Coordinates of C-alpha atoms and ligand atoms in Angstrom, one line a residue:
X1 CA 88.6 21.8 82.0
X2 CA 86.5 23.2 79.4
X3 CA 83.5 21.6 77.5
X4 CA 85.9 21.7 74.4
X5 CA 87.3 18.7 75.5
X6 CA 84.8 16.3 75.1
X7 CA 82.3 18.0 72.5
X8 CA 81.9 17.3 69.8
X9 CA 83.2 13.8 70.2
X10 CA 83.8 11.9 68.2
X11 CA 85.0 13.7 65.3
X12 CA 83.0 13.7 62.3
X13 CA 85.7 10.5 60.9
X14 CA 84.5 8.6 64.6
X15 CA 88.0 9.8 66.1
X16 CA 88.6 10.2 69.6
X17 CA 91.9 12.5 69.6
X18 CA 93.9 9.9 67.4
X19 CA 91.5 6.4 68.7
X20 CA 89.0 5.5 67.2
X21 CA 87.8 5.3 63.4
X22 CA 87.1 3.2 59.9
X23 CA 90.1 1.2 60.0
X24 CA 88.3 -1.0 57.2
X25 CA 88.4 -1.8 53.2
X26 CA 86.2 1.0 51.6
X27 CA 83.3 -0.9 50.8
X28 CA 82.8 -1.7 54.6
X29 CA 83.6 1.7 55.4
X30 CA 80.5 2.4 53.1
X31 CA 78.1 0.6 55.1
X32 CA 79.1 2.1 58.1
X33 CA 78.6 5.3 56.9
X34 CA 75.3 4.8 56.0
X35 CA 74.5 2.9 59.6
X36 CA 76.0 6.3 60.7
X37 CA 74.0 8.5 58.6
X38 CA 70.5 6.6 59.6
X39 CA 71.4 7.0 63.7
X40 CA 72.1 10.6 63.2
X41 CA 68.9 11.3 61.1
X42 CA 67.0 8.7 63.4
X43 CA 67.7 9.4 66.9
X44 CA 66.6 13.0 67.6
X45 CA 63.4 12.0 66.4
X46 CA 60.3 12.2 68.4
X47 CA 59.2 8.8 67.6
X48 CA 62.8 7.1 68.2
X49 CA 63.0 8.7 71.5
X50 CA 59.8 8.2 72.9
X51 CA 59.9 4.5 72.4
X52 CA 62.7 3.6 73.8
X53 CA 62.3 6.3 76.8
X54 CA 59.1 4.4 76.9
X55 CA 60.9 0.9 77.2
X56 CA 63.2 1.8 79.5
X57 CA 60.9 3.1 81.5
X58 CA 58.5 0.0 81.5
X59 CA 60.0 -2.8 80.1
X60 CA 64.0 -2.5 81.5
X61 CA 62.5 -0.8 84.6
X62 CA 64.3 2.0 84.8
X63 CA 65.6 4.2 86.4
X64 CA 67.7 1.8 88.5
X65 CA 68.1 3.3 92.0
X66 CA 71.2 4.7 93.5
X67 CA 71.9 2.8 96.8
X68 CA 74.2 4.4 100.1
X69 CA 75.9 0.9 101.2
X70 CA 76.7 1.7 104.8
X71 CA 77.4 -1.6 105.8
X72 CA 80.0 -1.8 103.3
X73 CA 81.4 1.3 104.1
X74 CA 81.6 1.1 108.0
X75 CA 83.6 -2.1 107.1
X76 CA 86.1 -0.4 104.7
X77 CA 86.2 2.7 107.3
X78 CA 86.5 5.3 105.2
X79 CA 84.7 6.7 102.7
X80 CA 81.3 6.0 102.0
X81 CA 80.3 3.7 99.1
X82 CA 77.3 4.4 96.5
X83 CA 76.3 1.6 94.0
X84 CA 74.3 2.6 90.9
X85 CA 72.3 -0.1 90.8
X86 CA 72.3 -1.7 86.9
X87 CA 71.7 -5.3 88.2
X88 CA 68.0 -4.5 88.7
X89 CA 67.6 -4.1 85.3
X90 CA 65.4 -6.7 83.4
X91 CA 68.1 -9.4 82.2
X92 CA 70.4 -8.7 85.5
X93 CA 72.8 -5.8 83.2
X94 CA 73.2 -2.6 81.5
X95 CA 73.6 -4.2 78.2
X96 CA 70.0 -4.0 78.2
X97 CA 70.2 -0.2 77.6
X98 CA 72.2 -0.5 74.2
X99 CA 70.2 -3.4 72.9
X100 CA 67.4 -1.9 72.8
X101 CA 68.8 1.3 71.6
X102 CA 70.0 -1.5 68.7
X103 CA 67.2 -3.2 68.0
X104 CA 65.3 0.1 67.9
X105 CA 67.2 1.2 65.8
X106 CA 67.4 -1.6 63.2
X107 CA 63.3 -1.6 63.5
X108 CA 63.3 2.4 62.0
X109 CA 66.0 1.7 59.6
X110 CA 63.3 -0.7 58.0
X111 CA 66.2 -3.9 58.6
X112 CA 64.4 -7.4 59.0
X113 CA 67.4 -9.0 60.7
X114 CA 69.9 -7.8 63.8
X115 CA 73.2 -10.2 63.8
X116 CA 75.4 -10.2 66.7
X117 CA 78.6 -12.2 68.0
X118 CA 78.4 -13.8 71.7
X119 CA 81.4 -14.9 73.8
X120 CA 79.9 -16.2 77.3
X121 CA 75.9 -15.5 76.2
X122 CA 75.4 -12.1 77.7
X123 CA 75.4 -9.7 75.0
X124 CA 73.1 -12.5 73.3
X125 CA 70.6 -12.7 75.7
X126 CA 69.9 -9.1 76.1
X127 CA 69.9 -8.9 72.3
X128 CA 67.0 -11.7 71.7
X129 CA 65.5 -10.4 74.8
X130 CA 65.2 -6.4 72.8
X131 CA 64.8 -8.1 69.4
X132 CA 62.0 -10.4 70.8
X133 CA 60.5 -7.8 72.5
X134 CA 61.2 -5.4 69.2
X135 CA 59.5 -7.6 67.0
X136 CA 62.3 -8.3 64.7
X137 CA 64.6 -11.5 63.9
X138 CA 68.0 -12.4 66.0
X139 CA 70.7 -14.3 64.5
X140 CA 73.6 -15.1 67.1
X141 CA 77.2 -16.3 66.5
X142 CA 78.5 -18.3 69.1
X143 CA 81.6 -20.5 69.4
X144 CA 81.5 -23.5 70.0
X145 CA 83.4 -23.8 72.8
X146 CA 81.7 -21.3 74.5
X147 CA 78.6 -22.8 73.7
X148 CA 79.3 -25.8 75.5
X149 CA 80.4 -23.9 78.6
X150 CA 77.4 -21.4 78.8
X151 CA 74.3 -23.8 78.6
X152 CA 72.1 -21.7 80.5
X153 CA 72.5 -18.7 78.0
X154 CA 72.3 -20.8 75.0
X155 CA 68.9 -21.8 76.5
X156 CA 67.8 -18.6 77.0
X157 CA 68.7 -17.1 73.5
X158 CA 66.8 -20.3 71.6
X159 CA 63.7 -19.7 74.4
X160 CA 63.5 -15.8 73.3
X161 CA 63.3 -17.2 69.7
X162 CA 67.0 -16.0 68.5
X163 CA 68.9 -18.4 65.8
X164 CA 71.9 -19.7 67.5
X165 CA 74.7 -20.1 64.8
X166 CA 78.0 -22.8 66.7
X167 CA 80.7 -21.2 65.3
X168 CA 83.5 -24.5 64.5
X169 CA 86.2 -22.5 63.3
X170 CA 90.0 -21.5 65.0
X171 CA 89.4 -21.4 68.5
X172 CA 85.6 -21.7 68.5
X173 CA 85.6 -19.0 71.1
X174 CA 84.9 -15.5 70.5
X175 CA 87.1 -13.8 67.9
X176 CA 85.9 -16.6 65.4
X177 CA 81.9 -15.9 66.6
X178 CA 83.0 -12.3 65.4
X179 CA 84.7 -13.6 62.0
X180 CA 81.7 -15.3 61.5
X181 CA 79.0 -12.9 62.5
X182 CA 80.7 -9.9 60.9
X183 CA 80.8 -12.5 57.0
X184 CA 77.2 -13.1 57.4
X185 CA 76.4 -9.6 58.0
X186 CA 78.3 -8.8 54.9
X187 CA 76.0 -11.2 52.8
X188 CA 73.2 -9.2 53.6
X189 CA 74.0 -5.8 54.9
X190 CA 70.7 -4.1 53.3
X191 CA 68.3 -6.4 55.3
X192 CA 70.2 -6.8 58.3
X193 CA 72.1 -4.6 61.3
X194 CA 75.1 -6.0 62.7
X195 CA 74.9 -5.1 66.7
X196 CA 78.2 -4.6 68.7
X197 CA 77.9 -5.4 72.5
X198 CA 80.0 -2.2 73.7
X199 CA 81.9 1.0 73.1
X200 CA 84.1 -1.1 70.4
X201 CA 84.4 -1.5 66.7
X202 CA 84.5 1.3 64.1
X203 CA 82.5 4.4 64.0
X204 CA 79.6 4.9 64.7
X205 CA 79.5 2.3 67.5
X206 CA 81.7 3.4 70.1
X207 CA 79.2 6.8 69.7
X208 CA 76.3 4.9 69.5
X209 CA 76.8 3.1 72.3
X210 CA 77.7 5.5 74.4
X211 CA 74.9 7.4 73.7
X212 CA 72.6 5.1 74.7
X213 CA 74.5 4.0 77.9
X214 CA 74.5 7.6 79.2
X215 CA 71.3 7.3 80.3
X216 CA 73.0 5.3 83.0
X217 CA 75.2 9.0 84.2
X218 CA 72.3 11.0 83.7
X219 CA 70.1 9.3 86.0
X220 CA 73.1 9.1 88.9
X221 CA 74.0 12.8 88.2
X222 CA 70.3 14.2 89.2
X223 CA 70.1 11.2 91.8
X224 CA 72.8 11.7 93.9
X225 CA 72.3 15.6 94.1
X226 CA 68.9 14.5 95.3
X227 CA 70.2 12.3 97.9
X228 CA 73.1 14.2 98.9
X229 CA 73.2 17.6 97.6
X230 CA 76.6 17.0 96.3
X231 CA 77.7 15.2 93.0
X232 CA 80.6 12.0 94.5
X233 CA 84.0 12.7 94.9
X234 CA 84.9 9.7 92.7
X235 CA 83.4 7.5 90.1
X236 CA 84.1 4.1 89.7
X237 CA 83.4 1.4 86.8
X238 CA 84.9 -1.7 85.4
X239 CA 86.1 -1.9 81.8
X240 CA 86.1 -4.5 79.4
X241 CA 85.2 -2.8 76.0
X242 CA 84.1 0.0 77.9
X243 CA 80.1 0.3 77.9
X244 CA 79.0 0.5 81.1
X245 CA 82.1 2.6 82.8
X246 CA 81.3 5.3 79.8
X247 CA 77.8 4.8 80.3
X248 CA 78.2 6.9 84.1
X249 CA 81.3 8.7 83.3
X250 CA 79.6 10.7 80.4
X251 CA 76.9 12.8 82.3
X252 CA 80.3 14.0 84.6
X253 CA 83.0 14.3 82.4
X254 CA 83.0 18.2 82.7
X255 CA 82.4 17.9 86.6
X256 CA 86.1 18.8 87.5
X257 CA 85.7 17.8 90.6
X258 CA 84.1 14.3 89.8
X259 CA 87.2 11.5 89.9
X260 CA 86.5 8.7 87.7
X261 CA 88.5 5.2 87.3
X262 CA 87.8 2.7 85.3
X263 CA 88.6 -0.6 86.5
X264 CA 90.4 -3.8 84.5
X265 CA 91.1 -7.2 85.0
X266 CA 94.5 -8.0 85.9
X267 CA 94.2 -11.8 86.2
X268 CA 96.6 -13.9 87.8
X269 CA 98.4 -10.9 87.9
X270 CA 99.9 -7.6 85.5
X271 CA 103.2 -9.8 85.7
X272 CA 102.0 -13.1 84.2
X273 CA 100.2 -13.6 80.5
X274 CA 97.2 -14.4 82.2
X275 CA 95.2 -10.9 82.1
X276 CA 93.1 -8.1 80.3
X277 CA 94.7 -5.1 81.4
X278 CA 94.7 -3.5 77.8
X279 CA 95.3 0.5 79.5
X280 CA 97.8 -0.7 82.1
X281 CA 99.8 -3.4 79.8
X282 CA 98.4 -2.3 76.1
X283 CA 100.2 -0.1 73.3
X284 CA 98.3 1.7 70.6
X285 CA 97.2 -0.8 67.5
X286 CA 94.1 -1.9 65.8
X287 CA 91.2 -4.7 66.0
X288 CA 88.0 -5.2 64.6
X289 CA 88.4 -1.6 62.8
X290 CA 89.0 0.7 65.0
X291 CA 92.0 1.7 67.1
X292 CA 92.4 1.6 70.4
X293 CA 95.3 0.1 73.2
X294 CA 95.8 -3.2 72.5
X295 CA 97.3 -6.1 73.8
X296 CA 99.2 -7.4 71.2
X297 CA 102.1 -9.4 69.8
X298 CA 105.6 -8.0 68.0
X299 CA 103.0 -8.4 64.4
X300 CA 100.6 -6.7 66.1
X301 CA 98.1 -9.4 66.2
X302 CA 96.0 -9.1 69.3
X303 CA 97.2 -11.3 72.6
X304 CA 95.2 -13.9 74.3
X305 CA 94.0 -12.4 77.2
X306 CA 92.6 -14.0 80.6
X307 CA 89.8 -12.6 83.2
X308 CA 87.9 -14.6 85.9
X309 CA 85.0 -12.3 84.3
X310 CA 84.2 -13.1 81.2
X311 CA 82.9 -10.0 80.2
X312 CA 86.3 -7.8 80.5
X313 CA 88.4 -10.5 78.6
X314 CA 88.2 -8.7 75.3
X315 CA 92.1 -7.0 74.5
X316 CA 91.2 -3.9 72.9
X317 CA 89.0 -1.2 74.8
X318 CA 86.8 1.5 73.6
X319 CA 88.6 4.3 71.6
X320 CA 86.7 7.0 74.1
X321 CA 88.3 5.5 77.2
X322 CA 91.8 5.6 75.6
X323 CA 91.4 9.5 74.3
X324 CA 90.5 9.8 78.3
X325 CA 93.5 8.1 79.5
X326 CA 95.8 10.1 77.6
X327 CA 94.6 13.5 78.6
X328 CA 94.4 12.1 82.5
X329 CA 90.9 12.8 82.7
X330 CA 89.7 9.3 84.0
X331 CA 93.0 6.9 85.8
X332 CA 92.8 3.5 85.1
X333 CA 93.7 1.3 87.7
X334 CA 92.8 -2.8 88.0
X335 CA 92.1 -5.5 90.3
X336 CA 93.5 -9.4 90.6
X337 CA 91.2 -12.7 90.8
X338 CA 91.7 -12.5 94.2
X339 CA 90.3 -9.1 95.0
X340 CA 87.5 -9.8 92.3
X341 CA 86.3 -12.7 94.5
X342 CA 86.8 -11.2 97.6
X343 CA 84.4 -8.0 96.8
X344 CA 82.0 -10.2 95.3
X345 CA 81.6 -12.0 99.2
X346 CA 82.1 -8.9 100.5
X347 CA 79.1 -7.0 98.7
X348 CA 77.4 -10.5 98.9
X349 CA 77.5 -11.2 102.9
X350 CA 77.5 -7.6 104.1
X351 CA 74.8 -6.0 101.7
X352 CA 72.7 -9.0 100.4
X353 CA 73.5 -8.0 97.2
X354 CA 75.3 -10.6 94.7
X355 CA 77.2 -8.5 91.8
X356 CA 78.8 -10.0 88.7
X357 CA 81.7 -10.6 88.8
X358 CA 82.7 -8.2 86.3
X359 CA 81.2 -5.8 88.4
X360 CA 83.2 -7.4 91.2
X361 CA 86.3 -5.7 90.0
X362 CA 84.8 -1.8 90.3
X363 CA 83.7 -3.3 93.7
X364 CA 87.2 -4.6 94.8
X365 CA 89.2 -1.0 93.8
X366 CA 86.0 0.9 95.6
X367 CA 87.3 -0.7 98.8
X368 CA 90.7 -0.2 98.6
X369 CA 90.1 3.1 98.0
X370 CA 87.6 4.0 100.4
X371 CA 90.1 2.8 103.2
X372 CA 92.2 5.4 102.5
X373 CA 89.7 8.2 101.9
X374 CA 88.2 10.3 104.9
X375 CA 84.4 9.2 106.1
X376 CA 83.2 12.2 104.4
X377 CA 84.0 11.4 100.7
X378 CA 81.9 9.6 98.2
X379 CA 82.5 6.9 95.9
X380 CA 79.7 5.9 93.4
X381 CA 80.3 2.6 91.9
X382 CA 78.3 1.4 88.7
X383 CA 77.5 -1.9 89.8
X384 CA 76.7 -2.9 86.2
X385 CA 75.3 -6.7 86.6
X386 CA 74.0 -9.1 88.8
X387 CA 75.9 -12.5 90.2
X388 CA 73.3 -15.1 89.5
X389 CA 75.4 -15.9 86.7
X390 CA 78.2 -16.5 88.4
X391 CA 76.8 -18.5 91.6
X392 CA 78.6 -21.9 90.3
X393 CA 81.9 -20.8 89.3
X394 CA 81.9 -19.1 92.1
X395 CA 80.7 -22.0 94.4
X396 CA 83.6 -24.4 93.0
X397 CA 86.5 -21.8 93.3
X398 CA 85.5 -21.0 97.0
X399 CA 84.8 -24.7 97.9
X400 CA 81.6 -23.3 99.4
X401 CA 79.8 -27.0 98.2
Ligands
PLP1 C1 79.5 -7.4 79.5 C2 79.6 -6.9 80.9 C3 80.6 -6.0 81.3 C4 81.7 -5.5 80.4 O1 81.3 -4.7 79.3 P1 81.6 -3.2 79.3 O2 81.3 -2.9 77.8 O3 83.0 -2.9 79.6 O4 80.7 -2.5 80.2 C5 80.6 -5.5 82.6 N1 79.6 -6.0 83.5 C6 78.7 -6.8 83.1 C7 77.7 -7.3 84.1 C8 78.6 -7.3 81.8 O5 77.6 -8.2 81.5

């Protein structure tokens, strides 16, 4: 496969092959132009780069180490399992890596204010942690529903100083935090950057993001030829939007000998309503201004969707990861409840290390596969988050009070 593939990408319109885009009313498509045409003047810059290498370096702790879980794989008995360790970032995730990117960002634009939607807190809290640490205002739109479910992350935003906005509209979950966010951010679009929490919306995000996610592959790339001399025989990552799976996948996409999966909820099960398999279950629509596979209705209105993790329940995915589909170069496979709570003892009682259970998921198809693999292949999982937040739910479900 040649380099032509994946570069340049996107195209100079934000498409992925036919994903991707402005699938917005002109005057929206103007701002994102000019968010587009400040990241492209901003981020080659000396100045722009060496502060947020610098942060990444001191403040997220970086680079997260890439750790050979034997125990794991002597009990799988097969291949042998990698984990790219994102959890030890500062805040527990890789979101980390594109907030900062964000709220850098925003700060060289000259912007006083970054806006963002939240569903259960995550993308929040590493946003007020970067803008705190930035220097520049937060405003976070949050549903009220979720608000009342997510106490400890609602804490933590108001502690690092970030407005909290309830959302009380439709659902008071997510998609009306992003109504809401978005109509705020139109009021002011001058003094303020609107911050998306993965590889979604319309172009330039599902580029910017990426691009300051890689950092993730780069790192793993030079790491495991250190370690092993080799580069893994598969890669593995689970997908909601799409961040931290495109985050490791980009520094190998032109390894053709590197497998990659990306790894989605599938719930209760592909067969019932209750999942987020957009790639496995989706068709080709649009959402929040971008196409993308979607799980959607006969109107094309997006579905409901379900995940134990509530960080891959989103039902679109990131316009890259559909372009990668289609030409086979990543598979995209997924894994139940069941096998989501099962890796996350797994990893838990046989490593010591807890991941979340979004991460859970890459874990759970990691295993399956490395049964059937020979002891001499290598899997390298992005194990993008820590469990902590995930302890109680956790502890209910399994009765382990
Ligand atoms: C938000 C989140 C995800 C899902 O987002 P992607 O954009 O698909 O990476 C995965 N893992 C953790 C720990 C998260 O917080």
């Amino acid at each position: 496969m040649s380099n032509s593939n994946f570069l340049p990408m996107p195209d100079d319109n934000g498409f992925f092959g036919e994903y991707g885009g402005q699938q917005l009313p002109p005057e929206l498509k103007a701002i994102m132009d000019g968010i587009n045409d400040a990241y492209l003047e901003i981020k080659d810059t000396d100045d722009f780069k060496n502060e947020l290498a610098d942060l990444l370096t001191h403040f997220v702790g970086r680079p997260s180490p890439v750790y050979h879980a034997k125990n794991l794989s002597e009990k799988c008995g097969g291949a042998q399992i990698y984990l790219k360790r994102e959890d030890l970032n500062h805040t527990g995730a890789h979101k980390i890596n594109h907030c900062l990117g964000e709220a850098l960002l925003a700060k060289h634009m000259g912007k006083t204010k970054v806006l963002a939607e939240t569903g259960a807190g995550q993308h929040g809290v590493a946003l007020a942690t970067a803008c705190s640490l930035v220097g520049i205002k937060c405003e976070v739109h949050m549903g009220e529903v979720d608000i009342e479910k997510e106490h400890p992350n609602v804490i933590r935003m108001k502690i690092l100083g970030a407005d909290l906005i309830p959302v009380s509209r439709g659902t008071r979950t997510l998609k009306d935090a992003v109504d809401s966010a978005f109509e705020a951010y139109l009021q002011d679009p001058v003094n303020s950057l609107y911050a998306i929490g993965s590889v979604v919306g319309p172009h330039p995000f599902p580029m910017m993001v990426r691009d300051f996610q890689s950092i993730v592959g780069t790192e793993a790339r030079a790491q495991f030829l250190e370690m092993e001399d080799v580069l893994p025989d598969y890669l593995i990552a689970c997908v909601g939007g799409g961040s931290n799976a495109i985050g490791l996948f980009t520094a190998f996409l032109d390894d053709d000998n590197v497998q990659m999966i990306g790894v989605e909820p599938s719930g209760k099960g592909l067969d019932t309503p209750d999942h987020a398999a957009t790639m496995s279950k989706g068709s080709p629509g649009v959402i929040h201004g971008f196409s993308c596979y979607l799980l959607q209705d006969s109107e094309g209105e997006p579905l409901p969707v379900y995940s134990i993790a509530s960080g891959l329940d989103y039902p679109g995915v990131g316009p890259q990861h559909c372009y990668l589909k289609d030409i086979e170069r990543v598979q995209y496979e997924s894994a139940t409840d069941k096998e989501c709570l099962d890796a996350f003892m797994d990893l838990s009682l046989h490593e010591g290390i807890i991941p979340a259970l979004e991460s859970a998921h890459a874990v759970a198809h990691a295993m399956k596969l490395a049964a059937t693999l020979d002891k001499d292949k290598r899997i390298l999982i992005n194990l993008s988050g820590r469990g902590d937040k995930d302890i109680d739910f956790v502890a209910k479900r399994l009765n382990l009070e």
